Short mmCIF file of C-alpha atoms in Angstrom, two decimals:
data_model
loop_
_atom_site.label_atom_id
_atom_site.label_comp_id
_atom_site.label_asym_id
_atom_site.label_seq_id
_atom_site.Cartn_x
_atom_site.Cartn_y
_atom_site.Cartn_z
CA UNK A 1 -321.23 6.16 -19.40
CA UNK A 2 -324.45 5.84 -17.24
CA UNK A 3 -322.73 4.58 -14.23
CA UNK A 4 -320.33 7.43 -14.28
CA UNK A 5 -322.69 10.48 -13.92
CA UNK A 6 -322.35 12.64 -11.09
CA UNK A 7 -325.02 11.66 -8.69
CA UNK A 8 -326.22 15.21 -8.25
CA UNK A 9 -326.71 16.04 -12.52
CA UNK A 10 -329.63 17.24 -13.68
CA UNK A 11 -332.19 15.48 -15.47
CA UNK A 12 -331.35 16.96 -19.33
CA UNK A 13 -327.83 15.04 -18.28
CA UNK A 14 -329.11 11.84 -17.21
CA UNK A 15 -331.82 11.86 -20.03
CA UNK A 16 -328.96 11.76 -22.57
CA UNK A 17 -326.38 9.69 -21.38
CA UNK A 18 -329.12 6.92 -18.57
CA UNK A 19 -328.21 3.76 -19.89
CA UNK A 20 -325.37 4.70 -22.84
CA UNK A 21 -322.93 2.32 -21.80
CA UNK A 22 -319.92 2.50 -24.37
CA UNK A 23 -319.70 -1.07 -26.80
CA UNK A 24 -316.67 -3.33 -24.82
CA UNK A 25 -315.30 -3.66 -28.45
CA UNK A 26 -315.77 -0.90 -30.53
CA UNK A 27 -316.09 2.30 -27.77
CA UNK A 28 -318.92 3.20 -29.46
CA UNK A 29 -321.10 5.71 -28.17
CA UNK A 30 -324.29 4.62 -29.05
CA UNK A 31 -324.44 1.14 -28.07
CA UNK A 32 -324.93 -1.75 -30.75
CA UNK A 33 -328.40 -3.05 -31.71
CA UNK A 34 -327.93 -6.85 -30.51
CA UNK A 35 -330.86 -9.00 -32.73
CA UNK A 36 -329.35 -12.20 -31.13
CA UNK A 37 -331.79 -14.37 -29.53
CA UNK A 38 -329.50 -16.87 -27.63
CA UNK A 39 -325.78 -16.63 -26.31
CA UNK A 40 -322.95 -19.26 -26.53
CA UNK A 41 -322.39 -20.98 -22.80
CA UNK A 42 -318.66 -22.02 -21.69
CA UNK A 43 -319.86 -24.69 -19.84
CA UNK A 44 -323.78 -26.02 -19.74
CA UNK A 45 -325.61 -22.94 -17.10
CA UNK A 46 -323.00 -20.98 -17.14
CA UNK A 47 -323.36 -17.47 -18.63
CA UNK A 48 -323.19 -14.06 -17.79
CA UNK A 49 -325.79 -12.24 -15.52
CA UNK A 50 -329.39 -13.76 -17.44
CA UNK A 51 -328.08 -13.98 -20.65
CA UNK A 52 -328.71 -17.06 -21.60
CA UNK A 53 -331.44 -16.68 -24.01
CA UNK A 54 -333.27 -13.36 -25.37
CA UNK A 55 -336.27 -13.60 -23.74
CA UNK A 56 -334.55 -13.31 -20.52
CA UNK A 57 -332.42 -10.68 -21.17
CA UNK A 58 -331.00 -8.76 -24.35
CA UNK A 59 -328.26 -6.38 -24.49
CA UNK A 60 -330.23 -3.32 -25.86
CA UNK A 61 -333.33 -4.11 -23.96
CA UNK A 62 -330.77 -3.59 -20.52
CA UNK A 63 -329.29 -0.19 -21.67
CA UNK A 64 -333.32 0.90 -21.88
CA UNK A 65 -333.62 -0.57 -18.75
CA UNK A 66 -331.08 1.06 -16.96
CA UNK A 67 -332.09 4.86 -18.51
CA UNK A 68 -335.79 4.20 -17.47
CA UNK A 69 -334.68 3.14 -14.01
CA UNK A 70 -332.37 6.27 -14.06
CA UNK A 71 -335.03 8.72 -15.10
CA UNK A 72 -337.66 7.57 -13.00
CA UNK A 73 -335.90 6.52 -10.05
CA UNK A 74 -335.93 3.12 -9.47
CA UNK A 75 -335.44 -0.66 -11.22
CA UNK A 76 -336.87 -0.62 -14.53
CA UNK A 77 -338.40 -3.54 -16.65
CA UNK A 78 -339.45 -3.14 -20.56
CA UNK A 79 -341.81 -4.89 -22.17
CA UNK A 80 -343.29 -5.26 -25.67
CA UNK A 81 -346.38 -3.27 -24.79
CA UNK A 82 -348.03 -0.91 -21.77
CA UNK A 83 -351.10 -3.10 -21.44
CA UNK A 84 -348.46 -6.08 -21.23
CA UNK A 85 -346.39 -4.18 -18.53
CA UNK A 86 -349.79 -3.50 -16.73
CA UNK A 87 -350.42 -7.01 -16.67
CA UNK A 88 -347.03 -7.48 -15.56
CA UNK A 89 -346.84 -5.39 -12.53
CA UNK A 90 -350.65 -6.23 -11.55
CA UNK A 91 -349.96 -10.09 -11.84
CA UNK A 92 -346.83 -9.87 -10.05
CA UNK A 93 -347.92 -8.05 -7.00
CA UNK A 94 -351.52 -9.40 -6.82
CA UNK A 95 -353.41 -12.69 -6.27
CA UNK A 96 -356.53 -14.45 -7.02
CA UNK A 97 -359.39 -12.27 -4.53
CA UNK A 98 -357.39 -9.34 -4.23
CA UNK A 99 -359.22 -5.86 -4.39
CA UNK A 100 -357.64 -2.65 -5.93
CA UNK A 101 -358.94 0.69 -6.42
CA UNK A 102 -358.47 2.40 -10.08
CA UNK A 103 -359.62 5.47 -11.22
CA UNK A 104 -363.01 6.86 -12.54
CA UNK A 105 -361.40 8.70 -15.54
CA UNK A 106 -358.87 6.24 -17.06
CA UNK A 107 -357.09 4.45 -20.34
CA UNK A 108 -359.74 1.88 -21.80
CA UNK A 109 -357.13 -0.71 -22.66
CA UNK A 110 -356.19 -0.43 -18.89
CA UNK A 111 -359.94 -0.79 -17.78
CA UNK A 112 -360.78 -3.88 -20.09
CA UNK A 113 -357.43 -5.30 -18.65
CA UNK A 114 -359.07 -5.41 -14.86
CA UNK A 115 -362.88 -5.65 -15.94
CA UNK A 116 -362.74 -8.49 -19.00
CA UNK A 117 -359.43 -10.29 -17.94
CA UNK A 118 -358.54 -10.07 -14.27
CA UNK A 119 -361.84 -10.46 -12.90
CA UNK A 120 -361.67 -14.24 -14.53
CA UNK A 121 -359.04 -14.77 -11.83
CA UNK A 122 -361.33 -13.27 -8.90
CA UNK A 123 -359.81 -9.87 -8.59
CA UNK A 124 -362.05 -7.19 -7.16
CA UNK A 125 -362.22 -3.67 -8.18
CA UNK A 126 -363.91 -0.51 -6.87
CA UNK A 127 -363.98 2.87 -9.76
CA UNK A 128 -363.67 6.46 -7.75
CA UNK A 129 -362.49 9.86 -8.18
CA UNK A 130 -359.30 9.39 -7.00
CA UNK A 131 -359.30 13.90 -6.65
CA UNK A 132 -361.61 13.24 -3.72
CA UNK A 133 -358.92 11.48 -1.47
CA UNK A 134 -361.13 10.53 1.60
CA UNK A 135 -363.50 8.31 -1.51
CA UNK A 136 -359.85 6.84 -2.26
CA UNK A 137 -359.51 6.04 1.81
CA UNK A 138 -362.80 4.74 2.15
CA UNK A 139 -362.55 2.64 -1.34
CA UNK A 140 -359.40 0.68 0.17
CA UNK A 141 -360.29 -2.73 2.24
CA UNK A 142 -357.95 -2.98 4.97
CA UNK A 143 -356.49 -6.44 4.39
CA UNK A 144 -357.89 -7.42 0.73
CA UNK A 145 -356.89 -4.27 -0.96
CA UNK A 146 -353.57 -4.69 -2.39
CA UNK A 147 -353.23 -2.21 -5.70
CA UNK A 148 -354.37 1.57 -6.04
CA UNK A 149 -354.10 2.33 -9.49
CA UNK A 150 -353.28 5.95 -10.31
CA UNK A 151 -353.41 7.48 -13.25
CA UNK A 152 -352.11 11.62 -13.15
CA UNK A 153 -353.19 13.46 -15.33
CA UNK A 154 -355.93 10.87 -16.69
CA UNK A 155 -356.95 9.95 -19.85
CA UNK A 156 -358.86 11.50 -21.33
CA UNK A 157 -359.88 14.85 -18.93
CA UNK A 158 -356.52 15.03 -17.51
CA UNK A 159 -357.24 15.20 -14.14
CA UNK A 160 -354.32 15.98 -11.48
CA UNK A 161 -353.93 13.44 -8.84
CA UNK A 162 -352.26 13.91 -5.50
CA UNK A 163 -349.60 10.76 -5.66
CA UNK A 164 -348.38 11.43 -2.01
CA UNK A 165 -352.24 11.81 -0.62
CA UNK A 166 -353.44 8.82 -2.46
CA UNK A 167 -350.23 7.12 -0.95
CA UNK A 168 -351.00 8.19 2.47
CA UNK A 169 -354.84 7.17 2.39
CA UNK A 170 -353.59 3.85 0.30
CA UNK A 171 -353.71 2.09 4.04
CA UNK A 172 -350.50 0.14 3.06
CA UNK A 173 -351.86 -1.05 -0.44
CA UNK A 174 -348.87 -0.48 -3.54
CA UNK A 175 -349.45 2.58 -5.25
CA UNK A 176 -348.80 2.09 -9.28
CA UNK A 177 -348.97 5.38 -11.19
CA UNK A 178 -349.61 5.06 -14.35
CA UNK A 179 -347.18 8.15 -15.95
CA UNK A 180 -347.35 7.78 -19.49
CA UNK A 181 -349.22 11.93 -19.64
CA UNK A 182 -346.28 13.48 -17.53
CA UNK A 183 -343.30 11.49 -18.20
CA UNK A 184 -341.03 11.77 -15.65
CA UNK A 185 -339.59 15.14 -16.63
CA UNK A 186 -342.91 16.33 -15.09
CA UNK A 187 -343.52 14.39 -12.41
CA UNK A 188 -341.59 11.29 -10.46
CA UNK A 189 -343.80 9.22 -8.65
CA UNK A 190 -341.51 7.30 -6.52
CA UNK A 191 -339.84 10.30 -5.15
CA UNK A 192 -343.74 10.91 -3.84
CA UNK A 193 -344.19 7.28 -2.33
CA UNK A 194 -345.64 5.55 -5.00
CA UNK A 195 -344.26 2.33 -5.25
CA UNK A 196 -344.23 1.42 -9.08
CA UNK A 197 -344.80 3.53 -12.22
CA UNK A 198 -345.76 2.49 -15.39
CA UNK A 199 -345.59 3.98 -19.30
CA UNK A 200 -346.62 3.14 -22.81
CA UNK A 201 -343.26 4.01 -23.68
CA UNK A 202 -344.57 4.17 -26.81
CA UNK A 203 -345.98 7.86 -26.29
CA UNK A 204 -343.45 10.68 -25.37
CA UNK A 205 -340.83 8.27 -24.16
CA UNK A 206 -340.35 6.83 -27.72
CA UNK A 207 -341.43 10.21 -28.98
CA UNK A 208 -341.63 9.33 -32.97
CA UNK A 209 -344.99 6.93 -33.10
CA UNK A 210 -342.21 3.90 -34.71
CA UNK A 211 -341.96 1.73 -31.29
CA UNK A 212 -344.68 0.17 -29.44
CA UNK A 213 -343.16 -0.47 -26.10
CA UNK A 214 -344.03 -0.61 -22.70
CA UNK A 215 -342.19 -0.28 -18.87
CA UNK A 216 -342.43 -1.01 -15.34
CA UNK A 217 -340.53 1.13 -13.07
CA UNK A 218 -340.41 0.17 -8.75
CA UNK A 219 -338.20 0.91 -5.97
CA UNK A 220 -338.71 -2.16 -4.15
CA UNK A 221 -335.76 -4.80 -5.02
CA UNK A 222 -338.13 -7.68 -4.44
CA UNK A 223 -340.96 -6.90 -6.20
CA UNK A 224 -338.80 -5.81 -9.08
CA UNK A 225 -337.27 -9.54 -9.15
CA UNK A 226 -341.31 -10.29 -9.00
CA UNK A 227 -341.72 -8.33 -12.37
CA UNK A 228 -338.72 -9.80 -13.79
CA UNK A 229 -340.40 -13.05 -12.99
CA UNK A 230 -343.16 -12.45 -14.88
CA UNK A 231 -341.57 -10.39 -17.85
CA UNK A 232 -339.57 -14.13 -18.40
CA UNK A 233 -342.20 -16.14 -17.61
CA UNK A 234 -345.05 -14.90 -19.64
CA UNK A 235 -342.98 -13.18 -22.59
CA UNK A 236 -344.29 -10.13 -23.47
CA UNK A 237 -340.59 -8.31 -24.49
CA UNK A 238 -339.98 -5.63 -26.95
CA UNK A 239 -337.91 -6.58 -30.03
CA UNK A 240 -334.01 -4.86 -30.03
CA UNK A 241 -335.14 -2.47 -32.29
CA UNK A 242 -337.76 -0.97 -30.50
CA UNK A 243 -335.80 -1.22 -27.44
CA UNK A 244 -333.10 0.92 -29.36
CA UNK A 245 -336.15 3.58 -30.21
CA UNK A 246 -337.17 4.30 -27.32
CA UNK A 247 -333.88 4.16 -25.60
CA UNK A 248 -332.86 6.84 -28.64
CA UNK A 249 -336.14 8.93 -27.87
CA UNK A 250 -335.74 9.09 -24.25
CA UNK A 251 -332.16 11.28 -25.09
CA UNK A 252 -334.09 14.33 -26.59
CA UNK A 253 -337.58 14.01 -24.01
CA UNK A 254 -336.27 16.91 -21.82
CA UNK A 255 -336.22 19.32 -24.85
CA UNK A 256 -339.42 17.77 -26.86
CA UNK A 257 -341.71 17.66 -23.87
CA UNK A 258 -340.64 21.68 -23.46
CA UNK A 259 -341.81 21.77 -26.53
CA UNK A 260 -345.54 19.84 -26.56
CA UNK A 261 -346.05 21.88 -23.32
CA UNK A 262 -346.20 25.60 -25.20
CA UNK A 263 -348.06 24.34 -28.18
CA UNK A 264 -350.52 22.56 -25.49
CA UNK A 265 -350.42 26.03 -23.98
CA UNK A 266 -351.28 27.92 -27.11
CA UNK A 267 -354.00 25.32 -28.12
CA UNK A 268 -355.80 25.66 -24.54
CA UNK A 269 -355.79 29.38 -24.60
CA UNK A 270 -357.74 29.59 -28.08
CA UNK A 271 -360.03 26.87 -26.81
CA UNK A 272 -361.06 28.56 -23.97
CA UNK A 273 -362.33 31.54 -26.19
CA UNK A 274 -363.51 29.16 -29.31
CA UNK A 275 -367.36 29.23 -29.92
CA UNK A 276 -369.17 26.23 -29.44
CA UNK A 277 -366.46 24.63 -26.72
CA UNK A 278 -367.51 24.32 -23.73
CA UNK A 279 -365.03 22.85 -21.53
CA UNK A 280 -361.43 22.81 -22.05
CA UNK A 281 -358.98 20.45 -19.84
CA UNK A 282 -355.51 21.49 -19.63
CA UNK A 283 -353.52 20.88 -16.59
CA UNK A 284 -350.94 23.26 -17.25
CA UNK A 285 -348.01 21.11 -18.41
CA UNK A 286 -347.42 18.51 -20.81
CA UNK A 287 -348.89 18.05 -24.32
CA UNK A 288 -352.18 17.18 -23.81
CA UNK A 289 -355.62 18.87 -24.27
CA UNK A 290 -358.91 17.79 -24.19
CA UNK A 291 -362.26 19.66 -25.31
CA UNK A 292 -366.01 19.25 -25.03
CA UNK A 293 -367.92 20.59 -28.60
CA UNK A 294 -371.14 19.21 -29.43
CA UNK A 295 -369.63 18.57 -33.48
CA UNK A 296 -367.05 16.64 -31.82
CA UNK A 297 -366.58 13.94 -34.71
CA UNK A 298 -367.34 16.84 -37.66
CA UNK A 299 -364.31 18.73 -36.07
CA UNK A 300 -362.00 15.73 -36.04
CA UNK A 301 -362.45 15.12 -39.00
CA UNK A 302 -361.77 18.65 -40.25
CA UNK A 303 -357.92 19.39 -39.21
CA UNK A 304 -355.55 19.42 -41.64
CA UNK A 305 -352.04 19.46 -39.49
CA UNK A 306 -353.61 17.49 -36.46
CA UNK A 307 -354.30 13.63 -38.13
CA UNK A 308 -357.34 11.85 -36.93
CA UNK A 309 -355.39 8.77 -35.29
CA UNK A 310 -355.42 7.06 -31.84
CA UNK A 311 -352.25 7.57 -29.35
CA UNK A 312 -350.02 9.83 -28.37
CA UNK A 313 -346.92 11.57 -27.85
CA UNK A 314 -345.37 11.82 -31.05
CA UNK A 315 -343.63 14.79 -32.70
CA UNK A 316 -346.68 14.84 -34.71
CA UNK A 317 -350.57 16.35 -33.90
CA UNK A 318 -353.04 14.05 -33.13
CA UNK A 319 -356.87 14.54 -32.76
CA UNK A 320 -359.01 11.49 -31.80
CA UNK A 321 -362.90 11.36 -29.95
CA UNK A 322 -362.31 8.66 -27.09
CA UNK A 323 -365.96 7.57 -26.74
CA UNK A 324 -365.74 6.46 -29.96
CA UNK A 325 -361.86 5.12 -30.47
CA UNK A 326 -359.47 4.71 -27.66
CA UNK A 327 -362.41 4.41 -25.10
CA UNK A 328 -364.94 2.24 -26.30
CA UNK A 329 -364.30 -0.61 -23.55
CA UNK A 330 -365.34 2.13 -20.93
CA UNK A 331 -368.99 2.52 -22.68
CA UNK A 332 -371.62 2.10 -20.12
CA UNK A 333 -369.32 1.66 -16.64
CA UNK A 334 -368.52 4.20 -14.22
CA UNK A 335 -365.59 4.96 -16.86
CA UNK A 336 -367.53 6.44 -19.35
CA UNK A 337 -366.49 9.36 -21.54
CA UNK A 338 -369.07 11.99 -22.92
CA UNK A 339 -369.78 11.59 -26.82
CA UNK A 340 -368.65 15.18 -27.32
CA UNK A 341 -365.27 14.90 -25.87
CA UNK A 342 -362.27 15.46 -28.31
CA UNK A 343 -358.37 14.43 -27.24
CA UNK A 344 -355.90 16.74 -28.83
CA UNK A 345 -352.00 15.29 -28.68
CA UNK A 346 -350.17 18.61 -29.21
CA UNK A 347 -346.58 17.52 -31.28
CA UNK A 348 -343.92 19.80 -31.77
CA UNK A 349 -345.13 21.49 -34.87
CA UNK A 350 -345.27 25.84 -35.07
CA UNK A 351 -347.96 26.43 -32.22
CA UNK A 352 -349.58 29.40 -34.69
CA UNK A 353 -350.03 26.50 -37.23
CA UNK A 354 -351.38 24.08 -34.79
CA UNK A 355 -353.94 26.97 -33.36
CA UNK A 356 -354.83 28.07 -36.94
CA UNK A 357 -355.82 24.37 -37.62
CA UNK A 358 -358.48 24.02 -35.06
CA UNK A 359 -359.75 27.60 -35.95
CA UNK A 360 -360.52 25.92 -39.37
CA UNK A 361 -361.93 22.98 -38.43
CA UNK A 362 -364.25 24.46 -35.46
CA UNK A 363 -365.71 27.01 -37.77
CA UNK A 364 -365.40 25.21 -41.24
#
């Protein structure tokens, strides 16, 4: 039971058990999947904590909940997407000619989210290399900057971010780190100062590429209850189902994310030595890999293990050229990714197969 776990176990414990609270009828161990949408009342407005209706709260979306707040830290909130818990946490914390700061290298969904819908409502943004921490001071507007948006490592040249500088030169602004890459096996952002993280949970939290999901994570009790606000408000929840996917993925991240990290390993090192590449990105943990080759789209579509698809995370391979999938909203800002730029999502597969794969395809 989640709320019995010695307060000093480690984080393969809490990864298994966060949020496993035993069925009140059954014992089960693995809690039930609840598809109810609405809950009888005793009396009209009376009914336990928010369930009232499934929008506002569902059984199985709670349990995932509670592990996410356990893994990461802090309160957690799910919702049906991560663009729709960006929008969440950036609509809940800011206001109509409020200025934040977000990153030069970054998700595409995430910059068509401030640059083609938040602008309507008169938010202000400034792009900067978020490595160079006095351009991240001098970005920040004392009194109209509200939101630094972080992204470590970024997507799609994985650069590393220093959360706690960033939060020092944030002059008071929230720091949201976006730590769908990492996952918090690699890195905890609040335990650094940020003050929310957020995931596609659908990546390495879920694990399996069968849940699209998304969370909000903060260790502020107020702006939580702000989130919350908005999660009922506006809608955007994950189905029971996917909650129970994800909630079943985050029990085996510890050991998969192990896992991704040598195969990204492996991949890197024959990179660095592969004719024709010319840069290879690899921060040294995690599962992803990115690579400059001038045949970029002839070598995507060339691997035979790796499948040409957009995300991430899964148990699976996954190859994709941003400029020309995930990152097309990016084209022509301060965003933009090279042309000859290919993603790799390393999955758990035989890391000799996986290297043997892009031998093929580079020199095929």
């Amino acid at each position: 039971m989640s709320g019995d776990l010695p307060k000093d176990a480690r984080f393969a414990t809490r990864a298994v058990h966060a949020g496993l609270i035993p069925d009140p009828y059954t014992r089960g161990v693995v809690p039930a999947i609840h598809q109810a949408t609405t809950y009888v009342q005793p009396a009209p407005g009376d009914f336990v904590e928010d369930y009232d209706y499934s929008r506002s709260a569902n059984p199985t979306r709670t349990a995932l909940e509670l592990a996410l707040g356990e893994l990461e830290g802090g309160l957690g909130s799910a919702f049906a997407s991560g663009m729709a818990a960006e929008h969440a946490l950036i609509t809940a914390h800011c206001t109509a000619g409020d200025h934040i700061v977000i990153p030069d290298d970054l998700y595409g969904g995430t910059y068509r989210l401030v640059d083609k819908v938040l602008t309507r409502w008169a938010l202000e943004y400034t792009v900067v290399d978020q490595r160079d921490l006095d351009a991240v001071e001098a970005a920040v507007r004392p009194g109209r900057t509200t939101l630094v948006w972080v992204e470590t490592p970024t997507n799609p040249t994985l650069k590393v971010i220093d959360i706690a500088g960033v939060v020092e030169r944030a002059q008071g602004a929230l720091v949201a780190v976006d730590n769908t890459f990492a996952t918090p096996v690699n890195q905890r952002p609040l335990e650094l100062g940020a003050g929310a993280v957020v995931h596609s949970t659908t990546k390495y939290l879920g694990g399996h590429s069968d849940a699209v999901g998304g969370a909000v994570i903060v260790s502020d009790r107020a702006l939580h209850e702000q989130v919350r606000f908005v999660q009922n408000a506006i809608g955007a929840v994950p189905g029971p189902l996917d909650c129970f996917l994800v909630h079943r993925g985050l029990r085996t991240l510890h050991l998969r994310m192990a896992a991704h990290a040598v195969n990204a390993q492996a991949c890197a090192a024959f990179l660095r030595d592969a004719p024709g590449v010319s840069e290879v990105y690899y921060p040294g943990s995690g599962g992803m890999v990115s690579f400059r080759h001038p045949d970029a789209t002839r070598i995507a579509g060339a691997t035979r293990i790796f499948s040409l698809a957009e995300s991430l995370g899964g148990v699976e391979s996954l190859i994709e050229v941003p400029q020309a999938m995930t990152h097309q909203s990016v084209e022509g800002s301060a965003a933009a990714v090279p042309p000859d730029l290919v993603r790799l999502s390393c999955g758990i597969e035989a890391a000799e197969d996986l290297v043997e794969d892009l031998r093929q395809a580079l020199t095929g």
